[in-house]
PDB file of C-alpha atoms in Angstrom:
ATOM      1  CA  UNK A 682     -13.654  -9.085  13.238  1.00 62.00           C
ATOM      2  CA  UNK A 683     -12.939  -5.815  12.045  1.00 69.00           C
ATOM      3  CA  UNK A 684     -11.255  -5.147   8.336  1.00 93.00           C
ATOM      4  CA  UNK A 685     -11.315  -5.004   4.348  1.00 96.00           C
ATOM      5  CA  UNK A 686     -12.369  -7.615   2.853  1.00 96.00           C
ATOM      6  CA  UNK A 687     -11.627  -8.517  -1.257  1.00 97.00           C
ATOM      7  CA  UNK A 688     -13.627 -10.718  -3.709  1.00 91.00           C
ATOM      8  CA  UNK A 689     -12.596 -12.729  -5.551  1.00 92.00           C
ATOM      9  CA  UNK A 690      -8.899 -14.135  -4.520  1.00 94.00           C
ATOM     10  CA  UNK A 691      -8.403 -14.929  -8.158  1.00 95.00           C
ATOM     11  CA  UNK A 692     -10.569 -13.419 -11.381  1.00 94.00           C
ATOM     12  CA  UNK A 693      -9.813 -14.635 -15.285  1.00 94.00           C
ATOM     13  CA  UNK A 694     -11.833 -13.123 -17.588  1.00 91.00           C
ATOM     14  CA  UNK A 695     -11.451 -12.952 -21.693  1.00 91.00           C
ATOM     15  CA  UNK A 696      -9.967  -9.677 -23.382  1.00 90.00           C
ATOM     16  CA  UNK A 697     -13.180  -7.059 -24.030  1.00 90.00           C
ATOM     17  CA  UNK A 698     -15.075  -8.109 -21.180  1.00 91.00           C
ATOM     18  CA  UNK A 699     -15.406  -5.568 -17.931  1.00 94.00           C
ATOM     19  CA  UNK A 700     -15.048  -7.185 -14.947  1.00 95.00           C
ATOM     20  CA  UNK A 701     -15.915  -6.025 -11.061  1.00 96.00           C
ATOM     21  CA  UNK A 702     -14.129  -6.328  -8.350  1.00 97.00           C
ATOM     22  CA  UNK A 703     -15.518  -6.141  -4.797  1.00 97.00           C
ATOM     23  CA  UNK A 704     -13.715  -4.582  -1.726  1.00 98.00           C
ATOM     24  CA  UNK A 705     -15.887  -4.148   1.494  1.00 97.00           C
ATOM     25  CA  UNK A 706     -15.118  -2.911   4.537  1.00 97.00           C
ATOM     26  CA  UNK A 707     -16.463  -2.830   8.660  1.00 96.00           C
ATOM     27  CA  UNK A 708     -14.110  -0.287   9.898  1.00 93.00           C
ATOM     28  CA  UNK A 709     -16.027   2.762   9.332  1.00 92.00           C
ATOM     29  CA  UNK A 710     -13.584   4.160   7.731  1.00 91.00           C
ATOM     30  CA  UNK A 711     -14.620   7.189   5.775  1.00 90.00           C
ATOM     31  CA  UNK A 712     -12.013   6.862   3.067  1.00 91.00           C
ATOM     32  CA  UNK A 713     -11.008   4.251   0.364  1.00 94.00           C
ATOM     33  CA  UNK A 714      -8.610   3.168  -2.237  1.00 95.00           C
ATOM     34  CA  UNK A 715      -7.958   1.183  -5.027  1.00 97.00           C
ATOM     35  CA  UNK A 716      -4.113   0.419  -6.029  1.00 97.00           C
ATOM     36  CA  UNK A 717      -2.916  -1.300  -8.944  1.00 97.00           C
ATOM     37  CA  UNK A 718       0.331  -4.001  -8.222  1.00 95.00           C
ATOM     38  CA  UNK A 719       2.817  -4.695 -11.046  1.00 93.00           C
ATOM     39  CA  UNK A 720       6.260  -6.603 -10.288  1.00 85.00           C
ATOM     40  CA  UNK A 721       9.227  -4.128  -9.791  1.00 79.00           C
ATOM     41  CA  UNK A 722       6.647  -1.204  -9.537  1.00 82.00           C
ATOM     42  CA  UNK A 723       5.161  -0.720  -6.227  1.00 87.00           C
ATOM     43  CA  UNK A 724       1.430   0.335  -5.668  1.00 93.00           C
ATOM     44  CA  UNK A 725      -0.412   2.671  -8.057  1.00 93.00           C
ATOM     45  CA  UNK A 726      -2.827   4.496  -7.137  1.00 93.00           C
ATOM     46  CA  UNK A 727      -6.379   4.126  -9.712  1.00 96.00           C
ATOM     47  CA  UNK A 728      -9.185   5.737  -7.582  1.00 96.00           C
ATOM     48  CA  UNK A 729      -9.749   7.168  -4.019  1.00 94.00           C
ATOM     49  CA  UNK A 730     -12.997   8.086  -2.411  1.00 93.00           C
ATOM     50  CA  UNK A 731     -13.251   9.851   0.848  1.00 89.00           C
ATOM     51  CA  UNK A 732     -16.577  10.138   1.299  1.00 90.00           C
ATOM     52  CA  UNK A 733     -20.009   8.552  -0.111  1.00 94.00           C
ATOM     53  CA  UNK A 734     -21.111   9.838  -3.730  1.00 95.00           C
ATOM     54  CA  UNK A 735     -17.399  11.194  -3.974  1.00 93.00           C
ATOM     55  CA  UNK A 736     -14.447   9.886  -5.826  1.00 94.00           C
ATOM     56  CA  UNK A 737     -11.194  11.261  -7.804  1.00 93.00           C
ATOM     57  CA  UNK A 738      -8.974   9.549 -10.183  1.00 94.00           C
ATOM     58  CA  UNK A 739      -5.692   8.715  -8.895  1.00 92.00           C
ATOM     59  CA  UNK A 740      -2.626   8.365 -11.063  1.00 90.00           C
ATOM     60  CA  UNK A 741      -3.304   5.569 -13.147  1.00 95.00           C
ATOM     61  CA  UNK A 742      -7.204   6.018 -13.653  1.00 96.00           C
ATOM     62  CA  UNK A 743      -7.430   5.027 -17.143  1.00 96.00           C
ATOM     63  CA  UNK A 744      -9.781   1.992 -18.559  1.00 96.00           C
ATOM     64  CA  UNK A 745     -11.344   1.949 -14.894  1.00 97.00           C
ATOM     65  CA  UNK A 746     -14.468   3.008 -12.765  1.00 97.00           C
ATOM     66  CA  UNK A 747     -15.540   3.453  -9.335  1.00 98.00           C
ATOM     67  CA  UNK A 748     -18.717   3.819  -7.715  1.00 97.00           C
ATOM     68  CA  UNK A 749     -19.187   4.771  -3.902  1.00 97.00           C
ATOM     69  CA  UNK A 750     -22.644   4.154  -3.488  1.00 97.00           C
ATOM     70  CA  UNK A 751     -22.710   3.149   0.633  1.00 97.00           C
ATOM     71  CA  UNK A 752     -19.792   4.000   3.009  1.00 96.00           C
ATOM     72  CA  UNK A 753     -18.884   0.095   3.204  1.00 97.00           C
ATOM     73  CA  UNK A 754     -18.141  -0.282  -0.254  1.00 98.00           C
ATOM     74  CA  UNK A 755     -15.949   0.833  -2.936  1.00 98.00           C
ATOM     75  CA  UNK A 756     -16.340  -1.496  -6.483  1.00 98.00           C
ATOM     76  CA  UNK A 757     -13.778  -1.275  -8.639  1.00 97.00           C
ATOM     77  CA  UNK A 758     -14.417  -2.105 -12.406  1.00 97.00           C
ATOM     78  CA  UNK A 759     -11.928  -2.887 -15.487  1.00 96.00           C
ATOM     79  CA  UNK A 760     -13.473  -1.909 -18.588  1.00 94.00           C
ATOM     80  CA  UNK A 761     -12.265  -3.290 -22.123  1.00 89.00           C
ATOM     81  CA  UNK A 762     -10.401   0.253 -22.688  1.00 88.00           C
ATOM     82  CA  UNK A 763      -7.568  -0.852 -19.784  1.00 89.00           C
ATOM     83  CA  UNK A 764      -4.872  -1.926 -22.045  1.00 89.00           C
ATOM     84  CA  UNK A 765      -2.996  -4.373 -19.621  1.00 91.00           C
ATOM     85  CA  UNK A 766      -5.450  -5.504 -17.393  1.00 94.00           C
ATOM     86  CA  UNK A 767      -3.693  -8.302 -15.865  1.00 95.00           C
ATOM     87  CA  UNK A 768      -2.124  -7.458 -12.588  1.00 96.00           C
ATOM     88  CA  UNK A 769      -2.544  -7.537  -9.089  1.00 96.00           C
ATOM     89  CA  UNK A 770      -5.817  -5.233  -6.973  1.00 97.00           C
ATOM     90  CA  UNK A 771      -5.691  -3.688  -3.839  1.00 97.00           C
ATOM     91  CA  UNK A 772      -8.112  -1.834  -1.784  1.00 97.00           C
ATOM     92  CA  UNK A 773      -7.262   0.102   1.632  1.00 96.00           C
ATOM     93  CA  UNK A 774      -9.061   2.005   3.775  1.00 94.00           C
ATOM     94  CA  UNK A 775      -8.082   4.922   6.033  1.00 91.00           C
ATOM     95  CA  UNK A 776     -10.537   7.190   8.877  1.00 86.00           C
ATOM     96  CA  UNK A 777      -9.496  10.421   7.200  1.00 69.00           C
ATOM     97  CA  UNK A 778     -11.843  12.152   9.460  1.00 57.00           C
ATOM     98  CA  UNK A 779      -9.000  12.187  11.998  1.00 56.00           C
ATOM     99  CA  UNK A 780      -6.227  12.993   9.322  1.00 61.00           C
ATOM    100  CA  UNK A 781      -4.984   9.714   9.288  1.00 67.00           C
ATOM    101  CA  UNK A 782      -2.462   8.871   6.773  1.00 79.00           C
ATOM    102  CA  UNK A 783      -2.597   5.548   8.069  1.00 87.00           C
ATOM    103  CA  UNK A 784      -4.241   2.806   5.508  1.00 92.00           C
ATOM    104  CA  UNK A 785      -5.845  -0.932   6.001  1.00 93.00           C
ATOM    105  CA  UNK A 786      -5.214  -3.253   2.881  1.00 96.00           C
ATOM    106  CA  UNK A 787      -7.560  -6.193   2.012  1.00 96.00           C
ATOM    107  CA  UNK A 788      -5.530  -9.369   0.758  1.00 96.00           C
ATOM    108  CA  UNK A 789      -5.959  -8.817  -2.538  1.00 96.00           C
ATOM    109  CA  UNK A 790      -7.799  -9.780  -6.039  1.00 97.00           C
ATOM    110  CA  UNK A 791      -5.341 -11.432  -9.202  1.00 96.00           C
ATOM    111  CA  UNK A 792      -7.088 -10.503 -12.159  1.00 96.00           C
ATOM    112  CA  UNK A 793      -5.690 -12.081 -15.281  1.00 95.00           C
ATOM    113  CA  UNK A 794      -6.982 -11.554 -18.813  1.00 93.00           C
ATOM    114  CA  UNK A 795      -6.254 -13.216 -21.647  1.00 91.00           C
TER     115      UNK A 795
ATOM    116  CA  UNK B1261       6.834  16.366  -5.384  1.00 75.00           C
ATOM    117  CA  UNK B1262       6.510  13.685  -2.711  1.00 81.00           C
ATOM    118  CA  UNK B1263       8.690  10.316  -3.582  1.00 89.00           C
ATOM    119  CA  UNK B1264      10.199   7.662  -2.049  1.00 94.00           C
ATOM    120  CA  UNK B1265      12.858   5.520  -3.076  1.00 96.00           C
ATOM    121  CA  UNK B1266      13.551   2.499  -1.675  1.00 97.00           C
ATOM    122  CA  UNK B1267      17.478   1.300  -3.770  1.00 96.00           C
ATOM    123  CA  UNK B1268      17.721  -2.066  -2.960  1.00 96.00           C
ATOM    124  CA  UNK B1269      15.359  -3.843  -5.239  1.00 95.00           C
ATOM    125  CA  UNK B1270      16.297  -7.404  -3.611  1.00 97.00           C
ATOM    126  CA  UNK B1271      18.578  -8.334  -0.483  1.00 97.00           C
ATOM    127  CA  UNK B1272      19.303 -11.443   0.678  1.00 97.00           C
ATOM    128  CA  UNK B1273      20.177 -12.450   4.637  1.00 97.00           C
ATOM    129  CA  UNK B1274      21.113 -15.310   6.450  1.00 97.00           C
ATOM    130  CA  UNK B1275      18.511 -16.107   9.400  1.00 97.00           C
ATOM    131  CA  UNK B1276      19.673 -14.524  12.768  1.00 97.00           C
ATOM    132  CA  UNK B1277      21.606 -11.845  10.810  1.00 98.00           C
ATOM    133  CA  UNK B1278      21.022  -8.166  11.067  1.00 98.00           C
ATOM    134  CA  UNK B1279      19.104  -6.584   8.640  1.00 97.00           C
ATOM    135  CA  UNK B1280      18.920  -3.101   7.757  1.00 98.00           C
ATOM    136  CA  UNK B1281      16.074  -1.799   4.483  1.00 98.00           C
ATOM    137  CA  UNK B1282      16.837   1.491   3.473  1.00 98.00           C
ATOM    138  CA  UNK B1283      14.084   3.852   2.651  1.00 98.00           C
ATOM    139  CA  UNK B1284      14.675   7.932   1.041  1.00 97.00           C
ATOM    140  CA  UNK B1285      11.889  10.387   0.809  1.00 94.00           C
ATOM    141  CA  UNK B1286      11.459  13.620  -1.069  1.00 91.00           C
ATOM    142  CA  UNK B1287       8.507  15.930   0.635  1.00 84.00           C
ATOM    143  CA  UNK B1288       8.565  19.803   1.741  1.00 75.00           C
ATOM    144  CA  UNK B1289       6.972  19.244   4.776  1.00 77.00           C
ATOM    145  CA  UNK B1290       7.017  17.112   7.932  1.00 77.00           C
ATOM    146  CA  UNK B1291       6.707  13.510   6.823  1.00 85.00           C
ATOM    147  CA  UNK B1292       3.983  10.990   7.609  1.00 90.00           C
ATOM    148  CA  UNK B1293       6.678   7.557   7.548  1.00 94.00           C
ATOM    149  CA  UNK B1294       5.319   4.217   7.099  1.00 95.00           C
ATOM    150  CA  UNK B1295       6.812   0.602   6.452  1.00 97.00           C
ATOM    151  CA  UNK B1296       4.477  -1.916   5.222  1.00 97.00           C
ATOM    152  CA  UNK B1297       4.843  -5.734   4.883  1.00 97.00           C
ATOM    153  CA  UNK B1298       3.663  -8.451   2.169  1.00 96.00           C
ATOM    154  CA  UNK B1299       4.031 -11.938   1.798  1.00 94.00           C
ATOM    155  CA  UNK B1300       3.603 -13.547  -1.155  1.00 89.00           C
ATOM    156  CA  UNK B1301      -0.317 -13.416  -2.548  1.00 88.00           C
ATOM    157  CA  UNK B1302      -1.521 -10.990   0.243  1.00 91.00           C
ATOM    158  CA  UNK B1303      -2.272  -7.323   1.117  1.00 93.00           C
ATOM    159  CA  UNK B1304       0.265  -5.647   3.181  1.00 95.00           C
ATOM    160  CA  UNK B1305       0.406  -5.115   6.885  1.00 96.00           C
ATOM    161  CA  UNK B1306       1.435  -2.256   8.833  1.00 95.00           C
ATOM    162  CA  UNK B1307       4.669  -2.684  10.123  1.00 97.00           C
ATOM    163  CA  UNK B1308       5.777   0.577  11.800  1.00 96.00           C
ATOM    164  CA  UNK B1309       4.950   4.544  10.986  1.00 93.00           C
ATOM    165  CA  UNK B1310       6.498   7.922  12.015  1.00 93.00           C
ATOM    166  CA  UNK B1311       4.261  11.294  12.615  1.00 87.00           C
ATOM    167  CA  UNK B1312       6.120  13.217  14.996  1.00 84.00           C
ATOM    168  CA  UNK B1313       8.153  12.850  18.436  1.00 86.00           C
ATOM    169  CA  UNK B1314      11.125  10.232  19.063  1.00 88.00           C
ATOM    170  CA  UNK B1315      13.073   9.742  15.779  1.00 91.00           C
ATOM    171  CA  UNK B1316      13.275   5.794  16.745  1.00 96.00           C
ATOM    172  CA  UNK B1317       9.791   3.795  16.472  1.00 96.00           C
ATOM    173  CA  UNK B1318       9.312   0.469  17.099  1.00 97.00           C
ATOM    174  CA  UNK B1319       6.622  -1.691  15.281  1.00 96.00           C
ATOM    175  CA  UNK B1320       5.084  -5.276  15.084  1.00 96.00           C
ATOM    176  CA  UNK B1321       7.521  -8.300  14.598  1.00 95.00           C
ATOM    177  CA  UNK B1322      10.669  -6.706  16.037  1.00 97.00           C
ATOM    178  CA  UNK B1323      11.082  -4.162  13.698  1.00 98.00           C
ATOM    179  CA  UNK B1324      12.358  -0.513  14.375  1.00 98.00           C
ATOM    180  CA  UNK B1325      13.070   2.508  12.068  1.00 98.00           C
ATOM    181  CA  UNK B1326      14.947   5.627  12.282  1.00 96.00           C
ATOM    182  CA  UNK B1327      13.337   8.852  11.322  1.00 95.00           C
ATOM    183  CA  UNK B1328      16.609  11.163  10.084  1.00 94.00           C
ATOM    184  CA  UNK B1329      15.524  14.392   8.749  1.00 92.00           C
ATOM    185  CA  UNK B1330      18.939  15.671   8.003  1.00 92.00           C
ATOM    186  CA  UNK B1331      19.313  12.679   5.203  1.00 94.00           C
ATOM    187  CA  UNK B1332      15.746  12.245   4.474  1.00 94.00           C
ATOM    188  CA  UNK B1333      15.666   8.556   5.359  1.00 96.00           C
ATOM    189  CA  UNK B1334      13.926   6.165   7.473  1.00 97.00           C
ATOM    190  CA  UNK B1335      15.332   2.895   7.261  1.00 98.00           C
ATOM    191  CA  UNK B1336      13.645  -0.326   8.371  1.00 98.00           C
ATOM    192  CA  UNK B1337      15.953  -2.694  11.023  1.00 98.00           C
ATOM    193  CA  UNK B1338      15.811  -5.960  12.622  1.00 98.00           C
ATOM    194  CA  UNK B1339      18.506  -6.736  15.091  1.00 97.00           C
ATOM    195  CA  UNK B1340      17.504 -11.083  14.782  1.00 98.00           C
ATOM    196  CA  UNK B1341      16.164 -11.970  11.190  1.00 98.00           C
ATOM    197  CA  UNK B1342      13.875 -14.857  11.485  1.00 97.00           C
ATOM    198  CA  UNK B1343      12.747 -17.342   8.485  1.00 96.00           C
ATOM    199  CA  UNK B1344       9.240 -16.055   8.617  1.00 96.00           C
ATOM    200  CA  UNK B1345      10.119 -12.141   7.590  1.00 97.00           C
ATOM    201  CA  UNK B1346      10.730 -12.937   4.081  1.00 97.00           C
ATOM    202  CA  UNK B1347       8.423 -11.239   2.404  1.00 97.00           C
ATOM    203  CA  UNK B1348       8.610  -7.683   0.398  1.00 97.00           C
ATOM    204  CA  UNK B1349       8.677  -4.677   2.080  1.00 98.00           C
ATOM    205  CA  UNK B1350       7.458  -0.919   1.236  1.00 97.00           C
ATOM    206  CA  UNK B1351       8.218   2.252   2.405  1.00 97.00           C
ATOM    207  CA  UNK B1352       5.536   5.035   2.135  1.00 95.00           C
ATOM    208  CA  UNK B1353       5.177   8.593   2.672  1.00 92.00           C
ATOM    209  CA  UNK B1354       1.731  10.649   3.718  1.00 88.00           C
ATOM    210  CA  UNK B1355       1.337  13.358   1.696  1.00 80.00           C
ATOM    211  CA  UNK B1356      -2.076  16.143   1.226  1.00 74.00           C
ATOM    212  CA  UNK B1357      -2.590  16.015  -1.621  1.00 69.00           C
ATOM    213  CA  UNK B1358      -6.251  17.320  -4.164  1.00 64.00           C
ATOM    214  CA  UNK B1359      -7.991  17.439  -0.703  1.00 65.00           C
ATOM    215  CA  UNK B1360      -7.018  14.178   0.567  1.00 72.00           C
ATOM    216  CA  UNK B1361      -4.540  12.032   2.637  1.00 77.00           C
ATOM    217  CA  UNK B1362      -2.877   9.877   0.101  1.00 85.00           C
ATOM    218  CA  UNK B1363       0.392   7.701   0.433  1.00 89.00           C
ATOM    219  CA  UNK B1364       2.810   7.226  -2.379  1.00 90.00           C
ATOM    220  CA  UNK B1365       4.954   3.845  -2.081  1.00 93.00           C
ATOM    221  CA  UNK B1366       8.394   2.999  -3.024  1.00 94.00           C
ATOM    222  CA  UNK B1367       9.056  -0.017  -5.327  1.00 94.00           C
ATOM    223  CA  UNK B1368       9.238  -2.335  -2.481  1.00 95.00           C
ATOM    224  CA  UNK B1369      12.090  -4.454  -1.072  1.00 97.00           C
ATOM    225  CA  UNK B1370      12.149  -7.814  -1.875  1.00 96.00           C
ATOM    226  CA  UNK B1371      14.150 -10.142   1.336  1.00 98.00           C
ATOM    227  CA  UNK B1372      15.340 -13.582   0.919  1.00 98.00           C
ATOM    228  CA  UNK B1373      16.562 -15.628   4.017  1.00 97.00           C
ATOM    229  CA  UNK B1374      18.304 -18.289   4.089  1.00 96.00           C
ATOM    230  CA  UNK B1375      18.902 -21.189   6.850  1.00 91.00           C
TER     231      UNK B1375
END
């Protein structure tokens, strides 16, 4: 099956430590995202890649890095500098190639830091 | 600026009612239109999305929205609610933007239904 695909579900880690999170996809979609989910706030955008080696900051890019080292993957990591860690991580995908607007979200990854 | 504004934090339906999500946009151009859905825990799914052609588009799960340029809205409906559609709901609009296609999301809809 086809689709994005998020590890872990759920990630605790202590304050100061960086932490990774995985998001993979089989689409081959060119393009990929990482959002950021707080309650009340919608999705913020932290980093967007649309094509290997390539990658700009998004709105919220702060305390976080990207690397986009193969076309399937786009690992997201929290570094101790992100002030409020704890929230909710999603990664999409989109075939920009054909202009889509049209993005693929994986289920997810609850990071909480305490 | 592109936005979207979605005014109805949380709305709250009885099962087999109507339902109606309202959805604004701000963007210069033609809009890319999307609804997305998310239950509890999960990513969201595609619901329903406008590019171009007939104003009315219909989507997964019974769901239909109404692309009205002249009030920059596209509003979600559901002529049958069912138990399984509560969730939270997001609007989005498609906007170029730095050299790529990015969407930018309303605040999301929360719906409650009740028996």
């Amino acid at each position: 099956d086809g689709g994005i695909t998020q590890s872990p579900k759920y990630l605790f880690r202590k304050e100061g430590q960086n932490v990774t999170l995985s998001c993979e996809q089989n689409l081959n979609h060119d393009a990929m995202y990482w959002y950021r989910q707080d309650p009340g706030q919608g999705l913020r955008l932290i980093y967007y890649s649309q094509i290997v080696n390539d990658f700009q900051k998004g709105d919220i890019a702060e305390g976080y890095s990207v690397s986009r080292e193969k076309k399937e993957s786009f690992p997201l990591t929290v570094t101790s500098a992100q002030k409020n860690p704890t929230a909710f991580y999603l990664c999409a995908s989109s075939a920009s190639r054909q202009k889509s607007y049209e993005q693929y979200f994986g289920p997810g990854t609850r990071l909480t830091v305490t | 600026a592109q936005s979207v504004t979605q005014p109805d934090i949380h709305i709250t339906v009885s099962e087999g009612a109507s339902l109606e999500l309202r959805c604004n946009y701000s963007y210069g151009a033609t809009p890319y239109l999307f609804w997305y859905v998310q239950s509890p825990g999960q990513g969201l799914q595609l619901l329903l999305k406008y590019f171009s052609g007939d104003t009315l588009v219909q989507g997964i799960k019974g769901f239909e929205a109404e692309f009205k340029r002249s009030q920059s809205s596209f509003n979600l409906r559901k002529p049958s609610v069912h138990w399984s559609d509560a969730a939270e709901y997001f609007c989005a609009v498609g906007a170029y933007q730095t050299g790529a296609n990015n969407l930018f999301f309303g605040t999301g809809t929360r719906l409650t239904v009740i028996p």
